[in-house]
Coordinates of N, CA and C in Angstrom, one line a residue:
M40 N -24.2 -21.5 68.4 CA -25.3 -20.7 68.9 C -25.1 -20.6 70.4
G41 N -24.9 -19.4 71.0 CA -24.7 -19.2 72.4 C -26.0 -19.2 73.2
M42 N -25.8 -19.3 74.5 CA -27.0 -19.2 75.4 C -27.7 -17.8 75.2
D43 N -26.9 -16.8 74.9 CA -27.4 -15.5 74.7 C -28.5 -15.5 73.6
T44 N -28.2 -16.1 72.5 CA -29.2 -16.2 71.4 C -30.4 -17.0 71.9
H45 N -30.2 -18.1 72.6 CA -31.3 -18.9 73.1 C -32.2 -18.0 74.0
A46 N -31.6 -17.3 74.9 CA -32.3 -16.4 75.8 C -33.1 -15.3 75.1
Q47 N -32.5 -14.8 74.0 CA -33.2 -13.7 73.3 C -34.4 -14.2 72.5
L48 N -34.3 -15.5 71.9 CA -35.3 -16.0 71.0 C -36.4 -16.8 71.7
K49 N -36.1 -17.3 72.9 CA -37.1 -18.2 73.6 C -38.4 -17.5 73.6
G50 N -39.4 -18.3 73.1 CA -40.8 -17.8 73.2 C -41.2 -16.9 72.1
R51 N -40.3 -16.4 71.3 CA -40.7 -15.6 70.1 C -41.2 -16.5 69.0
T52 N -41.9 -15.9 68.0 CA -42.5 -16.7 66.9 C -41.9 -16.2 65.6
A53 N -41.5 -17.2 64.8 CA -40.9 -16.9 63.5 C -41.7 -17.7 62.4
V54 N -42.1 -17.0 61.3 CA -42.7 -17.6 60.2 C -41.6 -17.7 59.1
V55 N -41.3 -18.9 58.6 CA -40.3 -19.2 57.6 C -41.0 -19.8 56.4
T56 N -41.1 -19.0 55.3 CA -41.7 -19.6 54.1 C -40.7 -20.5 53.4
G57 N -41.2 -21.5 52.7 CA -40.3 -22.4 52.0 C -39.4 -23.1 53.1
G58 N -40.0 -23.4 54.2 CA -39.2 -24.0 55.4 C -39.1 -25.5 55.4
S59 N -39.5 -26.1 54.3 CA -39.5 -27.6 54.4 C -38.2 -28.2 53.8
K60 N -37.4 -27.4 53.2 CA -36.1 -27.9 52.6 C -35.0 -26.8 52.6
G61 N -33.8 -27.3 52.4 CA -32.7 -26.4 52.1 C -32.5 -25.3 53.1
I62 N -32.3 -24.1 52.6 CA -32.0 -22.9 53.5 C -33.1 -22.7 54.4
G63 N -34.4 -22.8 54.0 CA -35.5 -22.5 54.8 C -35.6 -23.4 56.0
L64 N -35.4 -24.7 55.8 CA -35.4 -25.7 56.8 C -34.3 -25.4 57.8
A65 N -33.1 -25.1 57.3 CA -31.9 -24.8 58.2 C -32.3 -23.6 59.1
I66 N -32.9 -22.6 58.5 CA -33.3 -21.4 59.3 C -34.3 -21.7 60.4
A67 N -35.4 -22.5 59.9 CA -36.4 -22.8 60.8 C -35.9 -23.7 62.0
A68 N -35.0 -24.6 61.7 CA -34.5 -25.5 62.7 C -33.6 -24.7 63.7
A69 N -32.9 -23.7 63.2 CA -32.0 -22.9 64.0 C -32.9 -22.0 65.0
F70 N -34.0 -21.5 64.5 CA -34.9 -20.7 65.3 C -35.5 -21.6 66.4
A71 N -36.0 -22.8 66.0 CA -36.6 -23.7 67.0 C -35.5 -24.2 68.0
G72 N -34.3 -24.4 67.5 CA -33.2 -24.8 68.4 C -32.9 -23.8 69.5
A73 N -33.2 -22.5 69.1 CA -32.9 -21.4 70.0 C -34.1 -21.1 70.9
G74 N -35.1 -21.9 70.8 CA -36.3 -21.8 71.7 C -37.5 -21.0 71.1
A75 N -37.4 -20.7 69.9 CA -38.5 -19.9 69.3 C -39.6 -20.9 68.8
N76 N -40.8 -20.4 68.7 CA -41.9 -21.1 68.0 C -41.7 -20.9 66.5
V77 N -41.9 -21.9 65.7 CA -41.7 -21.7 64.2 C -42.9 -22.2 63.4
A78 N -43.3 -21.4 62.4 CA -44.3 -21.8 61.4 C -43.5 -22.0 60.1
I79 N -43.7 -23.1 59.5 CA -43.0 -23.3 58.2 C -44.1 -23.6 57.1
T80 N -43.8 -23.1 55.9 CA -44.6 -23.4 54.7 C -43.9 -24.2 53.7
G81 N -44.6 -24.9 52.9 CA -44.1 -25.6 51.7 C -45.3 -26.1 50.9
R82 N -45.0 -26.5 49.7 CA -46.1 -27.0 48.8 C -46.0 -28.6 48.7
D83 N -44.9 -29.2 49.1 CA -44.7 -30.6 49.0 C -45.1 -31.2 50.4
E84 N -46.2 -31.9 50.4 CA -46.7 -32.5 51.7 C -45.7 -33.4 52.4
Q85 N -45.1 -34.2 51.6 CA -44.1 -35.2 52.2 C -42.9 -34.4 52.8
A86 N -42.4 -33.5 52.1 CA -41.2 -32.7 52.5 C -41.6 -31.9 53.8
L87 N -42.8 -31.4 53.8 CA -43.3 -30.6 54.9 C -43.4 -31.5 56.2
A88 N -43.9 -32.7 56.0 CA -44.1 -33.6 57.1 C -42.7 -34.0 57.7
A89 N -41.8 -34.3 56.8 CA -40.4 -34.6 57.2 C -39.7 -33.5 57.9
A90 N -39.9 -32.3 57.4 CA -39.3 -31.1 58.0 C -39.9 -30.9 59.4
E91 N -41.2 -31.1 59.5 CA -41.9 -30.9 60.8 C -41.3 -31.9 61.8
Q92 N -41.1 -33.1 61.4 CA -40.5 -34.2 62.2 C -39.1 -33.8 62.7
T93 N -38.3 -33.3 61.7 CA -36.9 -32.9 62.0 C -36.9 -31.9 63.1
I94 N -37.7 -30.8 62.9 CA -37.7 -29.7 63.9 C -38.2 -30.2 65.3
R95 N -39.3 -31.0 65.2 CA -39.8 -31.5 66.5 C -38.9 -32.4 67.3
S96 N -38.1 -33.2 66.5 CA -37.2 -34.1 67.2 C -36.1 -33.4 67.9
G97 N -35.8 -32.1 67.4 CA -34.9 -31.3 68.1 C -35.5 -30.5 69.3
G98 N -36.7 -30.8 69.6 CA -37.4 -30.2 70.7 C -38.1 -28.9 70.4
G99 N -38.2 -28.6 69.1 CA -38.8 -27.4 68.7 C -40.3 -27.4 68.6
S100 N -40.9 -26.2 68.8 CA -42.4 -26.0 68.7 C -42.7 -25.6 67.3
V101 N -43.3 -26.4 66.5 CA -43.5 -26.1 65.0 C -44.9 -26.3 64.6
F102 N -45.3 -25.4 63.6 CA -46.6 -25.5 62.9 C -46.3 -25.5 61.4
A103 N -46.6 -26.7 60.8 CA -46.3 -26.8 59.4 C -47.6 -26.6 58.6
S104 N -47.5 -25.7 57.6 CA -48.7 -25.3 56.8 C -48.4 -25.5 55.3
R105 N -49.3 -26.2 54.6 CA -49.1 -26.4 53.2 C -49.7 -25.1 52.5
T106 N -48.9 -24.1 52.5 CA -49.3 -22.8 52.0 C -48.5 -22.4 50.7
D107 N -49.2 -22.0 49.7 CA -48.6 -21.5 48.5 C -48.5 -20.0 48.6
V108 N -47.3 -19.4 48.7 CA -47.2 -17.9 49.0 C -47.8 -17.1 47.8
R109 N -48.1 -17.7 46.7 CA -48.6 -17.0 45.5 C -50.1 -16.8 45.7
E110 N -50.7 -17.3 46.8 CA -52.2 -17.2 47.0 C -52.4 -16.3 48.3
L111 N -52.9 -15.1 48.1 CA -53.1 -14.2 49.2 C -53.9 -14.7 50.3
A112 N -55.1 -15.3 49.9 CA -56.0 -15.9 51.0 C -55.3 -16.9 51.8
A113 N -54.5 -17.8 51.2 CA -53.7 -18.8 51.9 C -52.7 -18.2 52.9
V114 N -52.1 -17.1 52.4 CA -51.1 -16.4 53.2 C -51.8 -15.8 54.4
E115 N -52.9 -15.1 54.2 CA -53.7 -14.5 55.3 C -54.1 -15.6 56.4
Q116 N -54.5 -16.7 55.9 CA -54.9 -17.8 56.8 C -53.6 -18.3 57.6
L117 N -52.5 -18.4 56.9 CA -51.3 -18.8 57.6 C -50.9 -17.9 58.7
M118 N -51.0 -16.6 58.5 CA -50.6 -15.6 59.5 C -51.6 -15.6 60.7
Q119 N -52.9 -15.8 60.4 CA -53.9 -15.8 61.4 C -53.7 -17.0 62.3
E120 N -53.5 -18.2 61.6 CA -53.3 -19.5 62.4 C -52.1 -19.4 63.3
T121 N -51.0 -18.9 62.7 CA -49.7 -18.8 63.4 C -49.9 -17.9 64.7
A122 N -50.5 -16.8 64.5 CA -50.7 -15.8 65.6 C -51.6 -16.4 66.7
A123 N -52.6 -17.1 66.2 CA -53.6 -17.7 67.2 C -52.9 -18.8 68.0
R124 N -52.1 -19.6 67.3 CA -51.5 -20.7 68.0 C -50.4 -20.3 68.9
F125 N -49.6 -19.3 68.5 CA -48.4 -18.9 69.3 C -48.5 -17.6 70.0
G126 N -49.6 -16.9 69.8 CA -49.8 -15.6 70.5 C -49.2 -14.4 69.9
G127 N -48.9 -14.5 68.6 CA -48.3 -13.4 67.9 C -47.3 -13.8 66.8
I128 N -46.7 -12.8 66.1 CA -45.6 -13.1 65.2 C -44.6 -12.0 65.4
D129 N -43.3 -12.5 65.6 CA -42.2 -11.6 65.8 C -41.3 -11.5 64.6
V130 N -41.1 -12.5 63.9 CA -40.2 -12.6 62.8 C -40.8 -13.2 61.5
L131 N -40.6 -12.6 60.4 CA -41.0 -13.2 59.1 C -39.7 -13.4 58.3
V132 N -39.5 -14.6 57.8 CA -38.4 -14.9 56.9 C -39.0 -15.3 55.6
N133 N -38.9 -14.4 54.6 CA -39.4 -14.7 53.2 C -38.3 -15.5 52.5
N134 N -38.4 -16.8 52.5 CA -37.4 -17.6 51.9 C -37.9 -18.4 50.7
A135 N -39.3 -18.6 50.6 CA -39.8 -19.4 49.5 C -39.3 -18.9 48.2
G136 N -38.8 -19.8 47.4 CA -38.2 -19.4 46.1 C -38.1 -20.5 45.1
V137 N -38.3 -20.2 43.8 CA -38.2 -21.2 42.8 C -37.3 -20.6 41.7
G138 N -36.8 -21.5 40.8 CA -36.0 -21.0 39.7 C -36.5 -21.7 38.4
A139 N -36.4 -20.9 37.3 CA -36.7 -21.5 36.0 C -35.6 -20.8 35.1
F140 N -34.9 -21.6 34.4 CA -33.7 -21.1 33.7 C -33.7 -21.4 32.2
G141 N -33.2 -20.5 31.4 CA -33.2 -20.7 29.9 C -33.3 -19.4 29.2
P142 N -33.0 -19.3 27.9 CA -33.2 -18.1 27.2 C -34.6 -17.7 27.1
I143 N -34.9 -16.4 27.1 CA -36.3 -15.9 27.3 C -37.2 -16.4 26.1
D144 N -36.6 -16.6 24.9 CA -37.4 -17.0 23.8 C -37.8 -18.5 23.9
E145 N -37.1 -19.2 24.8 CA -37.5 -20.6 25.1 C -38.2 -20.8 26.4
M146 N -38.3 -19.7 27.2 CA -39.0 -19.9 28.5 C -40.5 -19.9 28.4
R147 N -41.1 -20.8 29.0 CA -42.6 -20.8 29.0 C -43.1 -19.7 29.8
V148 N -44.1 -19.1 29.4 CA -44.7 -17.9 30.0 C -45.1 -18.3 31.5
E149 N -45.7 -19.5 31.6 CA -46.1 -19.9 33.0 C -44.9 -20.0 33.9
D150 N -43.7 -20.4 33.4 CA -42.5 -20.4 34.3 C -42.1 -19.0 34.7
W151 N -42.2 -18.1 33.8 CA -41.9 -16.7 34.2 C -42.8 -16.2 35.4
H152 N -44.1 -16.5 35.2 CA -45.1 -16.1 36.3 C -44.8 -16.8 37.6
T153 N -44.5 -18.1 37.5 CA -44.2 -18.9 38.7 C -43.1 -18.3 39.5
V154 N -42.0 -17.9 38.8 CA -40.8 -17.4 39.5 C -41.1 -16.0 40.1
I155 N -41.7 -15.1 39.3 CA -42.0 -13.8 39.8 C -43.0 -13.8 40.9
D156 N -44.0 -14.6 40.7 CA -45.1 -14.7 41.7 C -44.7 -15.3 43.0
T157 N -43.8 -16.2 42.9 CA -43.3 -16.9 44.2 C -42.2 -16.0 44.9
N158 N -41.2 -15.6 44.1 CA -40.0 -15.0 44.7 C -40.2 -13.5 45.1
L159 N -41.1 -12.9 44.3 CA -41.3 -11.4 44.6 C -42.7 -11.1 45.1
T160 N -43.8 -11.5 44.4 CA -45.1 -11.2 44.9 C -45.4 -12.0 46.2
G161 N -44.9 -13.2 46.3 CA -45.1 -14.0 47.5 C -44.5 -13.2 48.7
A162 N -43.3 -12.6 48.5 CA -42.7 -11.9 49.6 C -43.6 -10.6 50.0
F163 N -44.2 -10.0 49.0 CA -45.1 -8.9 49.2 C -46.3 -9.3 50.0
Y164 N -46.9 -10.4 49.5 CA -48.1 -10.9 50.2 C -47.8 -11.2 51.7
C165 N -46.7 -11.9 51.9 CA -46.4 -12.3 53.3 C -46.0 -11.1 54.2
A166 N -45.2 -10.2 53.6 CA -44.9 -9.0 54.4 C -46.1 -8.1 54.7
R167 N -46.9 -7.9 53.7 CA -48.2 -7.1 53.9 C -49.1 -7.7 54.9
T168 N -49.2 -9.0 54.9 CA -50.2 -9.7 55.8 C -49.6 -9.8 57.2
A169 N -48.3 -9.9 57.3 CA -47.7 -10.1 58.6 C -47.6 -8.8 59.4
L170 N -47.6 -7.7 58.7 CA -47.3 -6.4 59.3 C -48.2 -6.0 60.5
P171 N -49.5 -6.2 60.4 CA -50.3 -5.9 61.6 C -49.9 -6.7 62.8
Y172 N -49.4 -7.9 62.7 CA -49.0 -8.7 63.8 C -47.6 -8.2 64.2
L173 N -46.7 -8.0 63.3 CA -45.4 -7.5 63.6 C -45.4 -6.2 64.4
R174 N -46.4 -5.3 64.1 CA -46.5 -4.0 64.7 C -46.7 -4.2 66.2
K175 N -47.3 -5.3 66.6 CA -47.6 -5.6 68.1 C -46.4 -6.2 68.8
S176 N -45.3 -6.5 68.0 CA -44.2 -7.2 68.6 C -43.1 -6.2 69.1
A177 N -42.5 -6.5 70.2 CA -41.4 -5.6 70.6 C -40.1 -6.0 69.9
H178 N -40.1 -7.1 69.1 CA -38.8 -7.6 68.5 C -39.1 -7.9 67.0
A179 N -39.8 -7.0 66.3 CA -40.2 -7.3 64.9 C -39.1 -7.2 63.9
Y180 N -39.1 -8.2 63.1 CA -38.0 -8.3 62.1 C -38.5 -9.0 60.8
I181 N -38.2 -8.5 59.6 CA -38.4 -9.2 58.4 C -37.1 -9.4 57.7
V182 N -36.8 -10.7 57.3 CA -35.6 -11.0 56.6 C -36.0 -11.6 55.3
N183 N -35.6 -11.0 54.2 CA -35.9 -11.5 52.9 C -34.7 -12.3 52.3
I184 N -34.8 -13.5 51.9 CA -33.7 -14.3 51.4 C -33.6 -14.0 49.9
S185 N -32.7 -13.2 49.5 CA -32.5 -12.9 48.1 C -31.4 -13.8 47.5
S186 N -30.5 -13.2 46.7 CA -29.4 -13.9 46.0 C -28.5 -13.0 45.4
L187 N -27.2 -13.4 45.3 CA -26.3 -12.5 44.5 C -26.7 -12.4 43.1
A188 N -27.6 -13.3 42.6 CA -28.2 -13.2 41.3 C -29.0 -12.0 41.1
G189 N -29.4 -11.3 42.2 CA -30.1 -10.1 42.2 C -29.3 -8.9 41.8
K190 N -27.9 -9.1 41.7 CA -27.1 -8.0 41.2 C -26.0 -8.5 40.2
N191 N -25.8 -9.8 40.1 CA -24.9 -10.4 39.2 C -25.7 -11.2 38.2
W192 N -26.0 -10.6 37.0 CA -26.9 -11.2 36.1 C -26.2 -12.1 35.1
F193 N -26.9 -13.1 34.6 CA -26.3 -14.1 33.7 C -27.3 -14.6 32.7
A194 N -26.8 -15.0 31.6 CA -27.6 -15.6 30.5 C -28.4 -16.8 31.0
G195 N -29.7 -16.8 30.6 CA -30.5 -17.9 31.0 C -31.2 -17.6 32.4
G196 N -30.9 -16.5 33.0 CA -31.4 -16.3 34.3 C -32.4 -15.1 34.4
A197 N -33.0 -14.8 33.2 CA -33.8 -13.5 33.2 C -34.9 -13.5 34.3
A198 N -35.7 -14.6 34.4 CA -36.8 -14.6 35.4 C -36.2 -14.5 36.8
Y199 N -35.2 -15.4 37.1 CA -34.7 -15.5 38.4 C -34.0 -14.2 38.8
C200 N -33.1 -13.7 38.0 CA -32.4 -12.5 38.3 C -33.4 -11.3 38.5
A201 N -34.4 -11.2 37.6 CA -35.4 -10.1 37.8 C -36.2 -10.3 39.1
S202 N -36.5 -11.5 39.5 CA -37.2 -11.7 40.7 C -36.4 -11.3 41.9
K203 N -35.1 -11.6 41.9 CA -34.2 -11.3 43.0 C -33.8 -9.8 43.0
A204 N -33.6 -9.2 41.9 CA -33.3 -7.8 41.8 C -34.6 -7.0 42.3
G205 N -35.7 -7.5 42.0 CA -37.0 -6.9 42.4 C -37.1 -7.0 44.0
L206 N -36.8 -8.2 44.5 CA -36.8 -8.4 45.9 C -35.9 -7.5 46.7
N207 N -34.7 -7.3 46.1 CA -33.8 -6.3 46.7 C -34.4 -4.9 46.8
A208 N -34.9 -4.5 45.7 CA -35.5 -3.1 45.7 C -36.7 -3.1 46.6
F209 N -37.6 -4.1 46.6 CA -38.7 -4.2 47.5 C -38.3 -4.1 49.0
S210 N -37.2 -4.8 49.3 CA -36.7 -4.9 50.7 C -36.2 -3.5 51.1
E211 N -35.5 -2.8 50.2 CA -35.0 -1.4 50.5 C -36.2 -0.5 50.8
A212 N -37.2 -0.5 50.0 CA -38.3 0.4 50.2 C -39.2 0.0 51.4
L213 N -39.4 -1.3 51.6 CA -40.1 -1.8 52.8 C -39.4 -1.4 54.0
M214 N -38.0 -1.5 54.0 CA -37.3 -1.1 55.2 C -37.6 0.4 55.6
Q215 N -37.7 1.2 54.6 CA -37.9 2.6 54.8 C -39.4 2.9 55.2
D216 N -40.3 2.0 54.7 CA -41.7 2.1 55.1 C -41.9 1.9 56.6
V217 N -41.2 0.9 57.1 CA -41.6 0.4 58.5 C -40.5 0.7 59.6
R218 N -39.4 1.3 59.3 CA -38.3 1.4 60.3 C -38.8 2.3 61.4
Q219 N -39.6 3.3 61.2 CA -40.1 4.1 62.3 C -41.2 3.5 63.1
H220 N -41.6 2.3 62.7 CA -42.6 1.5 63.5 C -41.9 0.4 64.3
D221 N -40.6 0.5 64.4 CA -39.8 -0.4 65.2 C -39.8 -1.8 64.5
I222 N -39.9 -1.9 63.2 CA -39.8 -3.1 62.5 C -38.5 -3.0 61.6
R223 N -37.6 -3.9 61.8 CA -36.4 -3.9 61.0 C -36.5 -4.9 59.8
V224 N -35.9 -4.5 58.7 CA -35.9 -5.3 57.5 C -34.5 -5.4 57.0
S225 N -34.2 -6.7 56.7 CA -32.9 -7.0 56.1 C -33.1 -7.9 54.9
Y226 N -32.2 -7.9 53.9 CA -32.2 -8.9 52.9 C -30.8 -9.5 52.8
V227 N -30.8 -10.8 52.6 CA -29.6 -11.6 52.6 C -29.4 -12.2 51.2
M228 N -28.2 -11.9 50.7 CA -27.9 -12.3 49.3 C -26.8 -13.4 49.3
P229 N -27.2 -14.7 49.3 CA -26.2 -15.8 49.3 C -25.7 -16.0 47.9
G230 N -24.4 -16.5 47.8 CA -23.9 -17.0 46.6 C -24.2 -18.5 46.5
S231 N -23.3 -19.3 46.1 CA -23.6 -20.7 45.9 C -23.8 -21.5 47.2
V232 N -24.9 -22.1 47.3 CA -25.3 -22.9 48.5 C -25.6 -24.3 48.1
N233 N -25.2 -25.3 48.9 CA -25.5 -26.7 48.7 C -27.0 -26.9 49.2
T234 N -27.9 -27.0 48.3 CA -29.3 -27.3 48.6 C -29.9 -28.1 47.5
E235 N -31.2 -28.5 47.7 CA -31.9 -29.3 46.6 C -32.2 -28.4 45.4
F236 N -32.1 -27.1 45.7 CA -32.4 -26.1 44.6 C -31.4 -26.3 43.4
N237 N -32.0 -26.7 42.3 CA -31.1 -27.0 41.1 C -30.8 -25.7 40.4
F238 N -29.7 -25.0 40.7 CA -29.4 -23.7 40.1 C -28.6 -24.0 38.9
M239 N -29.3 -23.8 37.7 CA -28.6 -24.0 36.4 C -27.9 -25.3 36.3
G240 N -28.4 -26.3 36.9 CA -27.8 -27.7 36.9 C -26.6 -27.8 37.7
A241 N -26.4 -26.9 38.7 CA -25.2 -26.9 39.5 C -25.2 -28.1 40.4
K242 N -24.0 -28.7 40.7 CA -23.9 -29.9 41.5 C -23.4 -29.5 42.9
P243 N -23.8 -30.3 43.9 CA -23.2 -30.0 45.3 C -21.7 -30.1 45.3
A244 N -21.1 -29.3 46.1 CA -19.6 -29.3 46.2 C -19.2 -28.8 47.6
D245 N -18.1 -29.3 48.1 CA -17.7 -29.0 49.5 C -17.3 -27.5 49.7
W246 N -17.0 -26.8 48.6 CA -16.6 -25.4 48.8 C -17.8 -24.5 49.0
K247 N -19.0 -25.0 48.7 CA -20.2 -24.1 48.7 C -20.6 -23.8 50.1
L248 N -21.4 -22.8 50.3 CA -22.1 -22.5 51.6 C -23.1 -23.6 51.9
T249 N -23.5 -23.7 53.2 CA -24.5 -24.6 53.6 C -25.7 -23.8 54.1
G250 N -26.8 -24.4 54.2 CA -28.0 -23.8 54.8 C -27.7 -23.3 56.2
D251 N -26.9 -24.0 56.9 CA -26.6 -23.6 58.3 C -25.8 -22.2 58.3
D252 N -25.0 -22.0 57.3 CA -24.3 -20.7 57.2 C -25.3 -19.6 57.1
I253 N -26.3 -19.8 56.3 CA -27.3 -18.7 56.1 C -28.1 -18.5 57.3
A254 N -28.5 -19.7 58.0 CA -29.3 -19.6 59.2 C -28.5 -18.8 60.3
E255 N -27.2 -19.0 60.4 CA -26.4 -18.3 61.4 C -26.5 -16.8 61.1
V256 N -26.4 -16.4 59.9 CA -26.5 -15.0 59.5 C -27.9 -14.4 59.9
V257 N -28.9 -15.2 59.6 CA -30.3 -14.7 59.9 C -30.5 -14.6 61.4
L258 N -30.1 -15.5 62.2 CA -30.3 -15.4 63.6 C -29.4 -14.3 64.2
G259 N -28.3 -14.1 63.6 CA -27.4 -12.9 64.0 C -28.1 -11.6 63.8
L260 N -28.8 -11.5 62.7 CA -29.5 -10.2 62.4 C -30.6 -10.0 63.4
V261 N -31.4 -11.1 63.6 CA -32.6 -10.9 64.4 C -32.3 -10.7 65.9
T262 N -31.1 -11.2 66.3 CA -30.7 -11.0 67.7 C -29.8 -9.8 67.9
S263 N -29.5 -9.1 66.9 CA -28.6 -7.9 67.0 C -29.3 -6.8 67.8
H264 N -28.6 -5.8 68.3 CA -29.2 -4.7 69.1 C -30.2 -3.9 68.2
K265 N -31.3 -3.5 68.8 CA -32.4 -2.9 68.1 C -32.0 -1.5 67.5
R266 N -30.9 -0.9 68.0 CA -30.5 0.4 67.4 C -29.8 0.2 66.1
A267 N -29.3 -1.1 65.8 CA -28.5 -1.3 64.6 C -29.3 -2.1 63.6
L268 N -29.0 -1.8 62.3 CA -29.7 -2.5 61.2 C -28.7 -2.8 60.1
A269 N -28.4 -4.1 60.0 CA -27.6 -4.5 58.8 C -28.6 -4.8 57.7
S270 N -28.9 -3.8 56.9 CA -30.0 -3.9 56.0 C -29.8 -4.8 54.8
R271 N -28.5 -5.0 54.4 CA -28.2 -5.8 53.3 C -27.0 -6.6 53.6
V272 N -27.0 -7.9 53.5 CA -25.9 -8.8 53.8 C -25.6 -9.7 52.6
E273 N -24.4 -9.6 52.1 CA -23.9 -10.5 51.0 C -23.1 -11.6 51.7
I274 N -23.4 -12.8 51.3 CA -22.6 -13.9 51.8 C -22.2 -14.9 50.7
R275 N -20.9 -15.2 50.6 CA -20.5 -16.0 49.5 C -19.5 -17.0 50.0
P276 N -19.2 -18.1 49.2 CA -18.2 -19.0 49.6 C -16.8 -18.3 49.7
S277 N -16.1 -18.6 50.7 CA -14.8 -17.9 50.9 C -13.7 -18.4 49.9
K278 N -13.8 -19.6 49.4 CA -12.9 -20.1 48.4 C -13.6 -20.9 47.3
P279 N -14.3 -20.1 46.4 CA -15.0 -20.8 45.4 C -14.0 -21.4 44.4
K280 N -14.5 -22.5 43.7 CA -13.7 -23.1 42.6 C -13.7 -22.2 41.4

């Protein structure tokens, strides 16, 4: 991360949902390390406290909120508190995501709703609620963390694949809704990443991407020149097994 990135992001405010673990924590820590204020959400109090400590120990300015993105009122409160604390919102990273896998005739109805409501409706709630704040920013950006599963479908992945395909389409339409308001929208589609996210029972491996790889892409997008928009980014391991 060069001084240029630090200079560009110093004092800006980023909201990173699902920021207590994995990709989200890596993104939040990268923003904080570059001088930005960061608000992170999560549902696990212990993980959230640990993430807050990690970001703080790196000298970052952080606000940790136990917010469930499936609850509109909670999302509204998150954005209000973040803007009040830091003076506005410049970046929204919709990263909160869950997975439930298995054939659809064996999938619990509640699991279907949890996946769709978190991965897709949660992104809608956050974007919709953040937009009034983003419109006031000179550097507004929304980054939605999707997945290659949003275009490469597989057995057992009906809920997850549908949520990510929906997030891709949502991102494309949102981008066209707000681009004339100087708000840029990108979606990032990672392949296999080493995180706590248990993807179809996959195990960690050294050939997989890391959360830091995704964070580098996100910071690159947000600090790119305002005339340019890399609206869709696919990132995959360069040498998969």
